[in-house]
């Protein structure tokens, strides 16, 4: 794959979180991250972030989280996001248990051999 840039958006009950993944010379690596409290208006918060995100220059995006259905993007389940993030950040770590605690709930992701 040639150089590319992807964004993952997590629209939670209280915050919008965005993570960037950059692919350079065929290797994916973490990029920048953003977090903003949305005050129950995630659309307005995202609109404020758009200039920073350089939205017109991304190659793809997907969303997760409680309010992700408000976006016209592909959706990814939270546990799949955790498994992909572990593989990107810790490629040698094949097995892990991750507990995610948000303001409106929690989940436990058991990752075995890089799969949820």
mmCIF file of C-alpha atoms in Angstrom:
data_model
loop_
_atom_site.group_PDB
_atom_site.id
_atom_site.type_symbol
_atom_site.label_atom_id
_atom_site.label_comp_id
_atom_site.label_asym_id
_atom_site.label_seq_id
_atom_site.Cartn_x
_atom_site.Cartn_y
_atom_site.Cartn_z
ATOM 1 C CA UNK A 1 0.000 0.000 0.000
ATOM 2 C CA UNK A 2 1.262 3.482 -0.777
ATOM 3 C CA UNK A 3 1.323 6.188 1.871
ATOM 4 C CA UNK A 4 -2.124 6.682 3.395
ATOM 5 C CA UNK A 5 -3.889 8.211 6.367
ATOM 6 C CA UNK A 6 -6.887 6.795 8.232
ATOM 7 C CA UNK A 7 -8.994 8.086 11.131
ATOM 8 C CA UNK A 8 -10.893 6.174 13.779
ATOM 9 C CA UNK A 9 -13.599 8.132 15.594
ATOM 10 C CA UNK A 10 -15.046 7.127 18.950
ATOM 11 C CA UNK A 11 -18.250 8.992 19.730
ATOM 12 C CA UNK A 12 -18.932 8.219 23.351
ATOM 13 C CA UNK A 13 -21.613 9.489 25.680
ATOM 14 C CA UNK A 14 -19.472 12.445 26.764
ATOM 15 C CA UNK A 15 -16.417 12.727 24.496
ATOM 16 C CA UNK A 16 -15.316 12.549 20.900
ATOM 17 C CA UNK A 17 -11.982 10.797 20.475
ATOM 18 C CA UNK A 18 -10.107 10.546 17.192
ATOM 19 C CA UNK A 19 -7.038 8.432 16.431
ATOM 20 C CA UNK A 20 -4.968 8.703 13.278
ATOM 21 C CA UNK A 21 -3.150 5.796 11.637
ATOM 22 C CA UNK A 22 -0.505 6.603 9.042
ATOM 23 C CA UNK A 23 0.778 4.118 6.514
ATOM 24 C CA UNK A 24 4.237 4.998 5.244
ATOM 25 C CA UNK A 25 6.242 2.701 2.995
ATOM 26 C CA UNK A 26 3.668 -0.014 3.645
ATOM 27 C CA UNK A 27 4.017 0.160 7.444
ATOM 28 C CA UNK A 28 1.110 1.289 9.646
ATOM 29 C CA UNK A 29 1.989 3.389 12.674
ATOM 30 C CA UNK A 30 0.024 5.476 15.159
ATOM 31 C CA UNK A 31 -0.366 9.144 14.335
ATOM 32 C CA UNK A 32 -1.981 11.968 16.277
ATOM 33 C CA UNK A 33 -4.919 11.752 18.671
ATOM 34 C CA UNK A 34 -7.627 14.232 19.651
ATOM 35 C CA UNK A 35 -10.097 14.284 22.560
ATOM 36 C CA UNK A 36 -12.869 16.787 23.131
ATOM 37 C CA UNK A 37 -15.875 16.876 25.463
ATOM 38 C CA UNK A 38 -18.952 17.201 23.259
ATOM 39 C CA UNK A 39 -21.544 18.457 25.747
ATOM 40 C CA UNK A 40 -24.186 16.186 24.126
ATOM 41 C CA UNK A 41 -23.529 17.752 20.701
ATOM 42 C CA UNK A 42 -20.942 15.524 18.993
ATOM 43 C CA UNK A 43 -21.688 17.008 15.559
ATOM 44 C CA UNK A 44 -20.680 20.506 16.683
ATOM 45 C CA UNK A 45 -17.556 19.142 18.373
ATOM 46 C CA UNK A 46 -16.544 17.268 15.246
ATOM 47 C CA UNK A 47 -17.153 20.388 13.159
ATOM 48 C CA UNK A 48 -14.683 22.248 15.390
ATOM 49 C CA UNK A 49 -12.126 19.442 14.957
ATOM 50 C CA UNK A 50 -12.404 19.175 11.148
ATOM 51 C CA UNK A 51 -9.743 21.786 10.308
ATOM 52 C CA UNK A 52 -7.259 20.000 12.575
ATOM 53 C CA UNK A 53 -8.186 16.581 11.170
ATOM 54 C CA UNK A 54 -7.501 17.675 7.581
ATOM 55 C CA UNK A 55 -10.591 15.662 6.612
ATOM 56 C CA UNK A 56 -10.192 16.223 2.855
ATOM 57 C CA UNK A 57 -6.836 14.429 2.891
ATOM 58 C CA UNK A 58 -7.762 11.162 4.606
ATOM 59 C CA UNK A 59 -8.003 7.848 2.815
ATOM 60 C CA UNK A 60 -10.608 6.286 5.061
ATOM 61 C CA UNK A 61 -12.445 6.564 8.364
ATOM 62 C CA UNK A 62 -14.619 4.424 10.615
ATOM 63 C CA UNK A 63 -16.503 5.051 13.841
ATOM 64 C CA UNK A 64 -17.307 3.302 17.071
ATOM 65 C CA UNK A 65 -19.002 4.268 20.302
ATOM 66 C CA UNK A 66 -22.412 4.953 21.722
ATOM 67 C CA UNK A 67 -23.211 7.819 19.323
ATOM 68 C CA UNK A 68 -21.386 6.515 16.231
ATOM 69 C CA UNK A 69 -24.640 5.934 14.356
ATOM 70 C CA UNK A 70 -24.928 9.719 13.999
ATOM 71 C CA UNK A 71 -22.131 9.579 11.402
ATOM 72 C CA UNK A 72 -22.341 8.295 7.865
ATOM 73 C CA UNK A 73 -19.256 6.135 8.328
ATOM 74 C CA UNK A 74 -18.633 2.427 8.600
ATOM 75 C CA UNK A 75 -19.025 1.223 12.172
ATOM 76 C CA UNK A 76 -16.594 -0.993 14.039
ATOM 77 C CA UNK A 77 -17.468 -2.804 17.284
ATOM 78 C CA UNK A 78 -15.500 -1.620 20.322
ATOM 79 C CA UNK A 79 -13.889 -5.004 20.961
ATOM 80 C CA UNK A 80 -12.608 -5.163 17.367
ATOM 81 C CA UNK A 81 -11.138 -1.680 17.801
ATOM 82 C CA UNK A 82 -9.292 -2.859 20.916
ATOM 83 C CA UNK A 83 -7.876 -5.910 19.140
ATOM 84 C CA UNK A 84 -6.683 -3.842 16.158
ATOM 85 C CA UNK A 85 -5.189 -1.201 18.446
ATOM 86 C CA UNK A 86 -3.286 -3.808 20.440
ATOM 87 C CA UNK A 87 -1.859 -5.292 17.261
ATOM 88 C CA UNK A 88 -0.789 -1.859 15.994
ATOM 89 C CA UNK A 89 0.726 -0.621 19.257
ATOM 90 C CA UNK A 90 2.044 -3.932 20.629
ATOM 91 C CA UNK A 91 2.567 -6.319 17.689
ATOM 92 C CA UNK A 92 4.454 -8.883 19.801
ATOM 93 C CA UNK A 93 1.572 -9.115 22.306
ATOM 94 C CA UNK A 94 -0.684 -11.896 21.023
ATOM 95 C CA UNK A 95 -2.830 -12.383 24.147
ATOM 96 C CA UNK A 96 -4.321 -9.762 26.465
ATOM 97 C CA UNK A 97 -7.369 -8.857 28.508
ATOM 98 C CA UNK A 98 -8.525 -5.260 28.177
ATOM 99 C CA UNK A 99 -11.191 -3.663 30.356
ATOM 100 C CA UNK A 100 -12.740 -0.529 28.875
ATOM 101 C CA UNK A 101 -14.745 1.623 31.266
ATOM 102 C CA UNK A 102 -16.727 4.478 29.764
ATOM 103 C CA UNK A 103 -19.236 6.833 31.314
ATOM 104 C CA UNK A 104 -22.197 4.756 30.101
ATOM 105 C CA UNK A 105 -20.900 1.206 30.468
ATOM 106 C CA UNK A 106 -17.960 -1.107 30.138
ATOM 107 C CA UNK A 107 -16.718 -4.148 28.264
ATOM 108 C CA UNK A 108 -14.008 -6.739 28.635
ATOM 109 C CA UNK A 109 -12.128 -7.768 25.500
ATOM 110 C CA UNK A 110 -10.249 -11.045 25.691
ATOM 111 C CA UNK A 111 -7.699 -11.051 22.866
ATOM 112 C CA UNK A 112 -6.181 -14.448 22.078
ATOM 113 C CA UNK A 113 -3.734 -14.884 19.226
ATOM 114 C CA UNK A 114 -4.502 -11.300 18.050
ATOM 115 C CA UNK A 115 -8.260 -12.041 17.806
ATOM 116 C CA UNK A 116 -11.192 -11.055 20.035
#
